[in-house]
């Protein structure tokens, strides 16, 4: 059976992703077909007008295509064997693609692209900060080794969702997304400044949605002060679900009103994570916080040099888990309840001190009010404000500390 994502290459990209399920493909377009359209063996079965959120009819329509070989017997090797784009819908009145006009080509990333794609991240992100008159900061909490390892991991586990855009062999943009159960997360989307505003970001975003279905929630964490990226995501109906606040603190207490971590909240007992023993516990904590389980991501974190995972316990009962890096990045951490987050953060501060780490870097959702209160009371500085966007509500982030680095949440 064909199980590929069908890419519809209309240049104006204000539409949700195409979806393919078994022998059915649903495609959204703002250009209703004036002539019968078809691609390969797929046949147009239905054209349904879309409606806006307030119920008014939109200019767009959902086209449903059927693949005639329902029992799969006549599916050719080429259509059944390819996991990605199997066809491009050709429509009457199609406009030429902006990116195609610029000589941009798209391909899946390989292990060898890891460094170059991170260079694109640097140039694009620093440019946004510079233009906004903000300080360009080296992210000490995100060492290069971890970033590169993350990209290698994505090629292995989410290879269909890691795309690069090239011009004459030079990478000018890249998108990395991850799919776990029914949650898709955009981990990175960057286009070199000189190549922006040509539709490349939109095209990369759409391609990184391979495997997304009707029931999949699309999610991303953004910089709240970047209207370009936020409006791009909102076009795909990723709307604000929560805020994401970044806090930094010096653990020797010299920089804050109070020594970060010096609060009356007690910390948890800790036990080093052992994935051969703790899988079920981690699954339970993940489902209760981010809303899905993610064993492969724990495999990733367990192998990051300098990152230690711990179970958090109170009187012998597991209340959460916590990863802490030797660069002082706390997270991911998940707790049973929102009220456990202060003790989880106090534990991170205690462990960091014990490891001789000078600074602690934490990102929490705005809904994690207990955790934020603890951070403020303990003298941490608010250093960044972001947004968590999603197409539908995902998880209970009031009991979660994000990974603080370039990995899933
Ligand atoms: C966000 C980003 C990837 C978008 O890439 P891009 O190739 O410029 O995207 P597109 O050309 O598809 O642009 C999307 C829309 O934003 C608009 N846009 C792009 N750059 C803009 C700018 N500087 N100012 C205003 N609007 C802009 C485009 O015009 C386009 O709208 P349109 O379709 O109506 O023309 C790119 O701007 C970037 O790398 N930014 C810095 C890194 C970043 O913030 N990444 C997001 C991390 S969450």
GROMACS .gro file of C-alpha atoms and ligand atoms in nm:
model
  457
    1UNK     CA    1   0.000   0.000   0.000
    2UNK     CA    2   0.129   0.348  -0.067
    3UNK     CA    3   0.215   0.506   0.264
    4UNK     CA    4   0.401   0.814   0.152
    5UNK     CA    5   0.361   1.180   0.212
    6UNK     CA    6   0.239   1.349  -0.100
    7UNK     CA    7   0.392   1.688  -0.161
    8UNK     CA    8   0.180   1.941  -0.336
    9UNK     CA    9   0.417   2.199  -0.474
   10UNK     CA   10   0.204   2.508  -0.493
   11UNK     CA   11   0.429   2.801  -0.398
   12UNK     CA   12   0.193   2.999  -0.175
   13UNK     CA   13   0.222   2.782   0.129
   14UNK     CA   14  -0.058   2.897   0.357
   15UNK     CA   15  -0.201   2.556   0.416
   16UNK     CA   16  -0.163   2.258   0.646
   17UNK     CA   17   0.042   1.962   0.531
   18UNK     CA   18  -0.077   1.702   0.289
   19UNK     CA   19  -0.176   1.380   0.454
   20UNK     CA   20  -0.168   1.029   0.324
   21UNK     CA   21  -0.330   0.735   0.497
   22UNK     CA   22  -0.310   0.397   0.336
   23UNK     CA   23  -0.466   0.437  -0.003
   24UNK     CA   24  -0.609   0.782   0.065
   25UNK     CA   25  -0.439   1.121   0.030
   26UNK     CA   26  -0.588   1.448   0.151
   27UNK     CA   27  -0.440   1.768   0.017
   28UNK     CA   28  -0.528   2.125   0.102
   29UNK     CA   29  -0.513   2.387  -0.167
   30UNK     CA   30  -0.628   2.745  -0.210
   31UNK     CA   31  -0.654   2.684  -0.585
   32UNK     CA   32  -0.965   2.473  -0.644
   33UNK     CA   33  -0.908   2.254  -0.948
   34UNK     CA   34  -1.069   2.400  -1.256
   35UNK     CA   35  -0.976   2.091  -1.453
   36UNK     CA   36  -0.968   1.732  -1.326
   37UNK     CA   37  -0.632   1.686  -1.161
   38UNK     CA   38  -0.452   1.360  -1.098
   39UNK     CA   39  -0.108   1.235  -1.022
   40UNK     CA   40   0.028   0.892  -1.100
   41UNK     CA   41  -0.241   0.636  -1.031
   42UNK     CA   42  -0.412   0.852  -0.769
   43UNK     CA   43  -0.763   0.961  -0.858
   44UNK     CA   44  -0.949   1.269  -0.730
   45UNK     CA   45  -1.246   1.144  -0.532
   46UNK     CA   46  -1.379   1.448  -0.348
   47UNK     CA   47  -1.331   1.825  -0.332
   48UNK     CA   48  -1.456   1.973  -0.004
   49UNK     CA   49  -1.451   2.346   0.071
   50UNK     CA   50  -1.258   2.430   0.387
   51UNK     CA   51  -1.398   2.653   0.660
   52UNK     CA   52  -1.220   2.911   0.873
   53UNK     CA   53  -1.199   2.877   1.252
   54UNK     CA   54  -1.510   3.097   1.289
   55UNK     CA   55  -1.713   2.878   1.051
   56UNK     CA   56  -1.697   3.105   0.745
   57UNK     CA   57  -1.601   2.935   0.417
   58UNK     CA   58  -1.232   2.967   0.330
   59UNK     CA   59  -1.085   3.010  -0.017
   60UNK     CA   60  -0.924   2.671   0.021
   61UNK     CA   61  -1.046   2.321  -0.042
   62UNK     CA   62  -0.952   1.972   0.074
   63UNK     CA   63  -0.895   1.736  -0.217
   64UNK     CA   64  -0.927   1.366  -0.143
   65UNK     CA   65  -0.740   1.130  -0.373
   66UNK     CA   66  -0.777   0.755  -0.379
   67UNK     CA   67  -0.519   0.506  -0.485
   68UNK     CA   68  -0.712   0.249  -0.693
   69UNK     CA   69  -0.523  -0.061  -0.577
   70UNK     CA   70  -0.690  -0.097  -0.241
   71UNK     CA   71  -0.568  -0.450  -0.186
   72UNK     CA   72  -0.216  -0.347  -0.278
   73UNK     CA   73  -0.180  -0.618  -0.543
   74UNK     CA   74  -0.097  -0.383  -0.828
   75UNK     CA   75   0.115  -0.140  -0.634
   76UNK     CA   76   0.443  -0.114  -0.816
   77UNK     CA   77   0.772  -0.136  -0.634
   78UNK     CA   78   0.844   0.226  -0.700
   79UNK     CA   79   0.525   0.353  -0.543
   80UNK     CA   80   0.513   0.103  -0.257
   81UNK     CA   81   0.883   0.109  -0.177
   82UNK     CA   82   0.944   0.483  -0.159
   83UNK     CA   83   0.873   0.630   0.178
   84UNK     CA   84   0.857   0.993   0.078
   85UNK     CA   85   0.723   1.203  -0.203
   86UNK     CA   86   0.555   0.977  -0.450
   87UNK     CA   87   0.400   1.241  -0.668
   88UNK     CA   88   0.355   1.608  -0.719
   89UNK     CA   89   0.007   1.726  -0.789
   90UNK     CA   90   0.001   1.920  -1.110
   91UNK     CA   91  -0.269   2.180  -1.112
   92UNK     CA   92  -0.404   2.407  -1.379
   93UNK     CA   93  -0.298   2.766  -1.315
   94UNK     CA   94  -0.005   2.667  -1.093
   95UNK     CA   95   0.240   2.950  -1.034
   96UNK     CA   96   0.613   2.885  -1.055
   97UNK     CA   97   0.771   2.814  -0.715
   98UNK     CA   98   0.976   3.101  -0.570
   99UNK     CA   99   1.242   2.863  -0.448
  100UNK     CA  100   1.255   2.670  -0.773
  101UNK     CA  101   1.311   3.001  -0.953
  102UNK     CA  102   1.611   3.071  -0.728
  103UNK     CA  103   1.780   2.742  -0.818
  104UNK     CA  104   1.725   2.592  -0.475
  105UNK     CA  105   1.715   2.215  -0.443
  106UNK     CA  106   1.595   2.009  -0.147
  107UNK     CA  107   1.723   1.679  -0.019
  108UNK     CA  108   1.722   1.470   0.296
  109UNK     CA  109   2.011   1.541   0.531
  110UNK     CA  110   2.291   1.293   0.592
  111UNK     CA  111   2.531   1.248   0.883
  112UNK     CA  112   2.786   1.459   0.692
  113UNK     CA  113   2.552   1.762   0.699
  114UNK     CA  114   2.557   1.795   1.079
  115UNK     CA  115   2.823   2.069   1.110
  116UNK     CA  116   2.710   2.270   0.809
  117UNK     CA  117   2.346   2.276   0.920
  118UNK     CA  118   2.454   2.402   1.261
  119UNK     CA  119   2.652   2.677   1.091
  120UNK     CA  120   2.325   2.783   0.925
  121UNK     CA  121   2.158   2.786   1.270
  122UNK     CA  122   2.429   3.018   1.402
  123UNK     CA  123   2.416   3.262   1.111
  124UNK     CA  124   2.035   3.277   1.099
  125UNK     CA  125   1.983   3.301   1.476
  126UNK     CA  126   2.261   3.560   1.530
  127UNK     CA  127   2.119   3.770   1.246
  128UNK     CA  128   1.777   3.781   1.416
  129UNK     CA  129   1.937   3.891   1.744
  130UNK     CA  130   2.159   4.152   1.577
  131UNK     CA  131   1.870   4.304   1.383
  132UNK     CA  132   1.664   4.326   1.701
  133UNK     CA  133   1.954   4.498   1.879
  134UNK     CA  134   1.989   4.203   2.116
  135UNK     CA  135   2.307   4.046   2.246
  136UNK     CA  136   2.446   3.763   2.034
  137UNK     CA  137   2.522   3.499   2.294
  138UNK     CA  138   2.725   3.183   2.260
  139UNK     CA  139   2.503   2.914   2.409
  140UNK     CA  140   2.730   2.761   2.668
  141UNK     CA  141   2.453   2.522   2.774
  142UNK     CA  142   2.458   2.371   2.426
  143UNK     CA  143   2.808   2.239   2.350
  144UNK     CA  144   2.888   2.163   1.985
  145UNK     CA  145   2.943   1.792   2.055
  146UNK     CA  146   2.584   1.764   2.179
  147UNK     CA  147   2.443   1.955   1.882
  148UNK     CA  148   2.626   1.734   1.633
  149UNK     CA  149   2.527   1.418   1.816
  150UNK     CA  150   2.165   1.534   1.809
  151UNK     CA  151   2.181   1.576   1.430
  152UNK     CA  152   2.333   1.230   1.384
  153UNK     CA  153   2.057   1.090   1.603
  154UNK     CA  154   1.791   1.267   1.393
  155UNK     CA  155   1.931   1.125   1.068
  156UNK     CA  156   1.899   0.778   1.224
  157UNK     CA  157   1.556   0.811   1.390
  158UNK     CA  158   1.377   1.088   1.201
  159UNK     CA  159   1.565   1.082   0.872
  160UNK     CA  160   1.252   1.160   0.670
  161UNK     CA  161   1.204   1.479   0.869
  162UNK     CA  162   1.555   1.627   0.844
  163UNK     CA  163   1.583   1.828   0.522
  164UNK     CA  164   1.835   2.067   0.373
  165UNK     CA  165   1.795   2.330   0.101
  166UNK     CA  166   2.098   2.383  -0.122
  167UNK     CA  167   2.218   2.621  -0.385
  168UNK     CA  168   2.506   2.491  -0.597
  169UNK     CA  169   2.606   2.241  -0.328
  170UNK     CA  170   2.603   2.493  -0.043
  171UNK     CA  171   2.349   2.438   0.236
  172UNK     CA  172   2.138   2.753   0.271
  173UNK     CA  173   1.863   2.620   0.499
  174UNK     CA  174   1.767   2.320   0.710
  175UNK     CA  175   1.472   2.183   0.904
  176UNK     CA  176   1.474   1.909   1.167
  177UNK     CA  177   1.156   1.760   1.307
  178UNK     CA  178   1.078   1.467   1.531
  179UNK     CA  179   0.769   1.249   1.547
  180UNK     CA  180   0.682   1.062   1.865
  181UNK     CA  181   0.345   0.887   1.879
  182UNK     CA  182   0.095   1.159   1.784
  183UNK     CA  183   0.319   1.457   1.849
  184UNK     CA  184   0.542   1.620   1.588
  185UNK     CA  185   0.802   1.866   1.712
  186UNK     CA  186   1.002   2.108   1.500
  187UNK     CA  187   1.348   2.104   1.657
  188UNK     CA  188   1.510   2.352   1.415
  189UNK     CA  189   1.425   2.560   1.109
  190UNK     CA  190   1.681   2.807   0.978
  191UNK     CA  191   1.755   2.977   0.647
  192UNK     CA  192   2.066   3.187   0.580
  193UNK     CA  193   1.977   3.559   0.596
  194UNK     CA  194   2.062   3.618   0.228
  195UNK     CA  195   1.817   3.346   0.123
  196UNK     CA  196   1.520   3.438   0.343
  197UNK     CA  197   1.178   3.553   0.217
  198UNK     CA  198   1.189   3.326  -0.089
  199UNK     CA  199   0.968   3.047   0.040
  200UNK     CA  200   1.259   2.821   0.141
  201UNK     CA  201   1.159   2.811   0.510
  202UNK     CA  202   0.802   2.722   0.421
  203UNK     CA  203   0.912   2.447   0.185
  204UNK     CA  204   1.154   2.299   0.441
  205UNK     CA  205   0.884   2.312   0.706
  206UNK     CA  206   0.638   2.129   0.484
  207UNK     CA  207   0.891   1.861   0.392
  208UNK     CA  208   0.983   1.805   0.756
  209UNK     CA  209   0.623   1.703   0.820
  210UNK     CA  210   0.676   1.356   0.666
  211UNK     CA  211   0.465   1.101   0.851
  212UNK     CA  212   0.228   1.358   1.000
  213UNK     CA  213  -0.134   1.245   1.001
  214UNK     CA  214  -0.470   1.406   1.067
  215UNK     CA  215  -0.446   1.319   1.437
  216UNK     CA  216  -0.087   1.447   1.480
  217UNK     CA  217  -0.031   1.756   1.694
  218UNK     CA  218   0.229   1.991   1.545
  219UNK     CA  219   0.443   2.164   1.807
  220UNK     CA  220   0.737   2.404   1.820
  221UNK     CA  221   0.918   2.623   2.073
  222UNK     CA  222   0.992   2.973   1.942
  223UNK     CA  223   1.147   3.303   2.038
  224UNK     CA  224   0.848   3.519   2.129
  225UNK     CA  225   1.016   3.827   1.979
  226UNK     CA  226   1.049   3.683   1.628
  227UNK     CA  227   0.735   3.771   1.430
  228UNK     CA  228   0.864   3.605   1.110
  229UNK     CA  229   0.898   3.254   1.249
  230UNK     CA  230   0.590   3.280   1.472
  231UNK     CA  231   0.366   3.398   1.190
  232UNK     CA  232   0.505   3.126   0.963
  233UNK     CA  233   0.408   2.860   1.219
  234UNK     CA  234   0.070   3.017   1.285
  235UNK     CA  235  -0.012   2.974   0.917
  236UNK     CA  236   0.021   2.603   0.979
  237UNK     CA  237  -0.222   2.649   1.271
  238UNK     CA  238   0.046   2.614   1.535
  239UNK     CA  239  -0.096   2.862   1.786
  240UNK     CA  240   0.028   2.970   2.130
  241UNK     CA  241  -0.030   2.703   2.396
  242UNK     CA  242   0.211   2.825   2.662
  243UNK     CA  243   0.509   3.051   2.719
  244UNK     CA  244   0.859   2.916   2.768
  245UNK     CA  245   1.076   3.111   3.012
  246UNK     CA  246   1.453   3.080   3.029
  247UNK     CA  247   1.629   3.142   3.360
  248UNK     CA  248   1.998   3.157   3.440
  249UNK     CA  249   2.166   3.177   3.777
  250UNK     CA  250   2.516   3.180   3.919
  251UNK     CA  251   2.539   2.911   4.181
  252UNK     CA  252   2.804   3.084   4.390
  253UNK     CA  253   2.548   3.353   4.464
  254UNK     CA  254   2.767   3.642   4.356
  255UNK     CA  255   2.535   3.768   4.083
  256UNK     CA  256   2.187   3.747   4.233
  257UNK     CA  257   1.998   3.899   4.519
  258UNK     CA  258   2.012   3.560   4.683
  259UNK     CA  259   2.225   3.260   4.609
  260UNK     CA  260   2.031   3.062   4.349
  261UNK     CA  261   1.924   2.738   4.501
  262UNK     CA  262   1.941   2.876   4.855
  263UNK     CA  263   1.570   2.841   4.920
  264UNK     CA  264   1.380   2.670   5.197
  265UNK     CA  265   1.240   2.408   4.954
  266UNK     CA  266   1.394   2.068   5.018
  267UNK     CA  267   1.544   1.864   4.738
  268UNK     CA  268   1.475   1.505   4.637
  269UNK     CA  269   1.684   1.197   4.697
  270UNK     CA  270   1.840   1.090   4.368
  271UNK     CA  271   1.925   0.763   4.203
  272UNK     CA  272   2.122   0.744   3.877
  273UNK     CA  273   1.899   0.649   3.584
  274UNK     CA  274   1.943   0.296   3.458
  275UNK     CA  275   1.757   0.254   3.129
  276UNK     CA  276   1.751  -0.124   3.156
  277UNK     CA  277   1.556  -0.087   3.483
  278UNK     CA  278   1.370   0.245   3.452
  279UNK     CA  279   1.202   0.238   3.108
  280UNK     CA  280   0.849   0.187   3.244
  281UNK     CA  281   0.895   0.462   3.505
  282UNK     CA  282   1.020   0.707   3.242
  283UNK     CA  283   0.729   0.618   3.010
  284UNK     CA  284   0.482   0.686   3.291
  285UNK     CA  285   0.642   1.021   3.381
  286UNK     CA  286   0.663   1.126   3.015
  287UNK     CA  287   0.300   1.038   2.943
  288UNK     CA  288   0.195   1.234   3.251
  289UNK     CA  289   0.391   1.545   3.148
  290UNK     CA  290   0.475   1.585   2.778
  291UNK     CA  291   0.190   1.348   2.690
  292UNK     CA  292   0.375   1.073   2.503
  293UNK     CA  293   0.650   0.825   2.569
  294UNK     CA  294   0.990   0.860   2.402
  295UNK     CA  295   1.230   0.578   2.481
  296UNK     CA  296   1.464   0.665   2.192
  297UNK     CA  297   1.512   1.015   2.331
  298UNK     CA  298   1.619   0.874   2.665
  299UNK     CA  299   1.867   0.660   2.472
  300UNK     CA  300   1.994   0.984   2.318
  301UNK     CA  301   2.024   1.168   2.649
  302UNK     CA  302   2.183   0.868   2.819
  303UNK     CA  303   2.462   0.883   2.561
  304UNK     CA  304   2.534   1.257   2.569
  305UNK     CA  305   2.880   1.309   2.723
  306UNK     CA  306   2.856   1.503   3.049
  307UNK     CA  307   2.479   1.459   3.083
  308UNK     CA  308   2.360   1.268   3.389
  309UNK     CA  309   2.010   1.132   3.437
  310UNK     CA  310   1.855   1.080   3.782
  311UNK     CA  311   1.532   0.951   3.927
  312UNK     CA  312   1.392   1.191   4.188
  313UNK     CA  313   1.259   1.018   4.497
  314UNK     CA  314   1.079   1.117   4.813
  315UNK     CA  315   1.062   0.858   5.092
  316UNK     CA  316   1.131   0.581   4.842
  317UNK     CA  317   0.862   0.694   4.595
  318UNK     CA  318   0.965   0.815   4.250
  319UNK     CA  319   0.838   1.173   4.198
  320UNK     CA  320   1.015   1.251   3.871
  321UNK     CA  321   1.333   1.238   3.666
  322UNK     CA  322   1.599   1.497   3.594
  323UNK     CA  323   1.889   1.531   3.351
  324UNK     CA  324   2.168   1.772   3.434
  325UNK     CA  325   2.463   1.854   3.210
  326UNK     CA  326   2.812   1.947   3.321
  327UNK     CA  327   2.756   2.274   3.131
  328UNK     CA  328   2.481   2.354   3.383
  329UNK     CA  329   2.176   2.284   3.165
  330UNK     CA  330   1.896   2.135   3.374
  331UNK     CA  331   1.640   1.928   3.188
  332UNK     CA  332   1.460   1.756   3.057
  333UNK     CA  333   1.293   1.696   3.390
  334UNK     CA  334   0.943   1.566   3.448
  335UNK     CA  335   0.758   1.542   3.777
  336UNK     CA  336   0.438   1.377   3.893
  337UNK     CA  337   0.281   1.711   3.978
  338UNK     CA  338   0.337   2.082   3.932
  339UNK     CA  339   0.409   2.117   4.305
  340UNK     CA  340   0.710   1.882   4.266
  341UNK     CA  341   0.892   2.119   4.027
  342UNK     CA  342   1.051   2.344   4.298
  343UNK     CA  343   1.209   2.041   4.467
  344UNK     CA  344   1.324   1.912   4.126
  345UNK     CA  345   1.492   2.247   4.057
  346UNK     CA  346   1.641   2.256   4.408
  347UNK     CA  347   1.782   1.911   4.335
  348UNK     CA  348   1.931   2.035   4.007
  349UNK     CA  349   2.098   2.324   4.193
  350UNK     CA  350   2.230   2.090   4.462
  351UNK     CA  351   2.369   1.837   4.211
  352UNK     CA  352   2.523   2.116   4.002
  353UNK     CA  353   2.701   2.252   4.308
  354UNK     CA  354   2.824   1.906   4.398
  355UNK     CA  355   2.964   1.871   4.044
  356UNK     CA  356   3.135   2.210   4.067
  357UNK     CA  357   2.915   2.372   3.800
  358UNK     CA  358   2.909   2.753   3.830
  359UNK     CA  359   2.582   2.835   3.647
  360UNK     CA  360   2.241   2.677   3.610
  361UNK     CA  361   2.034   2.719   3.294
  362UNK     CA  362   1.665   2.623   3.304
  363UNK     CA  363   1.371   2.654   3.063
  364UNK     CA  364   1.022   2.607   3.205
  365UNK     CA  365   0.672   2.663   3.072
  366UNK     CA  366   0.485   2.969   3.197
  367UNK     CA  367   0.222   2.732   3.336
  368UNK     CA  368   0.485   2.585   3.573
  369UNK     CA  369   0.404   2.856   3.826
  370UNK     CA  370   0.543   2.671   4.129
  371UNK     CA  371   0.873   2.626   3.950
  372UNK     CA  372   0.888   2.988   3.832
  373UNK     CA  373   0.817   3.115   4.183
  374UNK     CA  374   1.104   2.906   4.313
  375UNK     CA  375   1.341   3.036   4.044
  376UNK     CA  376   1.247   3.400   4.110
  377UNK     CA  377   1.273   3.359   4.489
  378UNK     CA  378   1.609   3.188   4.449
  379UNK     CA  379   1.751   3.484   4.257
  380UNK     CA  380   1.763   3.343   3.905
  381UNK     CA  381   1.755   3.594   3.618
  382UNK     CA  382   1.492   3.577   3.345
  383UNK     CA  383   1.701   3.566   3.026
  384UNK     CA  384   1.457   3.466   2.752
  385UNK     CA  385   1.088   3.455   2.670
  386UNK     CA  386   0.959   3.205   2.420
  387UNK     CA  387   0.636   3.052   2.306
  388UNK     CA  388   0.520   2.695   2.278
  389UNK     CA  389   0.297   2.670   1.973
  390UNK     CA  390   0.078   2.371   1.895
  391UNK     CA  391  -0.208   2.275   1.665
  392UNK     CA  392  -0.386   2.128   1.968
  393UNK     CA  393  -0.310   2.112   2.339
  394UNK     CA  394  -0.030   1.871   2.418
  395UNK     CA  395   0.077   1.746   2.759
  396UNK     CA  396   0.078   1.903   3.105
  397UNK     CA  397   0.379   2.130   3.092
  398UNK     CA  398   0.326   2.276   3.441
  399UNK     CA  399   0.528   1.978   3.568
  400UNK     CA  400   0.801   1.982   3.309
  401UNK     CA  401   1.142   2.140   3.258
  402UNK     CA  402   1.242   2.139   2.890
  403UNK     CA  403   1.566   1.987   2.775
  404UNK     CA  404   1.734   2.330   2.781
  405UNK     CA  405   1.915   2.224   2.468
  406UNK     CA  406   1.869   2.107   2.114
  407UNK     CA  407   1.659   1.797   2.170
  408UNK     CA  408   1.294   1.704   2.193
  409UNK     CA  409   1.135   1.975   2.413
  410LIG     C1  410   1.202   3.164   1.015
  410LIG     C2  411   1.278   3.138   0.885
  410LIG     C3  412   1.330   2.994   0.886
  410LIG     C4  413   1.183   3.155   0.766
  410LIG     O1  414   1.256   3.121   0.650
  410LIG     P1  415   1.223   3.191   0.508
  410LIG     O2  416   1.291   3.114   0.402
  410LIG     O3  417   1.248   3.337   0.516
  410LIG     O4  418   1.067   3.161   0.503
  410LIG     P2  419   0.966   3.201   0.388
  410LIG     O5  420   1.031   3.274   0.278
  410LIG     O6  421   0.891   3.078   0.359
  410LIG     O7  422   0.888   3.310   0.469
  410LIG     C5  423   0.768   3.290   0.535
  410LIG     C6  424   0.698   3.422   0.536
  410LIG     O8  425   0.766   3.516   0.622
  410LIG     C7  426   0.791   3.636   0.547
  410LIG     N1  427   0.921   3.687   0.583
  410LIG     C8  428   1.039   3.627   0.568
  410LIG     N2  429   1.139   3.708   0.612
  410LIG     C9  430   1.079   3.819   0.655
  410LIG    C10  431   1.127   3.937   0.714
  410LIG     N3  432   1.259   3.954   0.734
  410LIG     N4  433   1.038   4.028   0.751
  410LIG    C11  434   0.908   4.011   0.730
  410LIG     N5  435   0.854   3.900   0.676
  410LIG    C12  436   0.940   3.806   0.639
  410LIG    C13  437   0.798   3.595   0.404
  410LIG     O9  438   0.767   3.705   0.321
  410LIG    C14  439   0.694   3.485   0.397
  410LIG    O10  440   0.565   3.538   0.381
  410LIG     P3  441   0.493   3.531   0.236
  410LIG    O11  442   0.478   3.383   0.207
  410LIG    O12  443   0.367   3.602   0.260
  410LIG    O13  444   0.587   3.599   0.143
  410LIG    C15  445   1.396   3.237   0.867
  410LIG    O14  446   1.344   3.367   0.874
  410LIG    C16  447   1.506   3.219   0.968
  410LIG    O15  448   1.596   3.138   0.950
  410LIG     N6  449   1.500   3.297   1.077
  410LIG    C17  450   1.603   3.293   1.179
  410LIG    C18  451   1.601   3.164   1.258
  410LIG    C19  452   1.470   3.141   1.326
  410LIG    O16  453   1.414   3.228   1.389
  410LIG     N7  454   1.422   3.015   1.314
  410LIG    C20  455   1.303   2.971   1.381
  410LIG    C21  456   1.342   2.897   1.504
  410LIG     S1  457   1.195   2.848   1.593
   0.00000   0.00000   0.00000
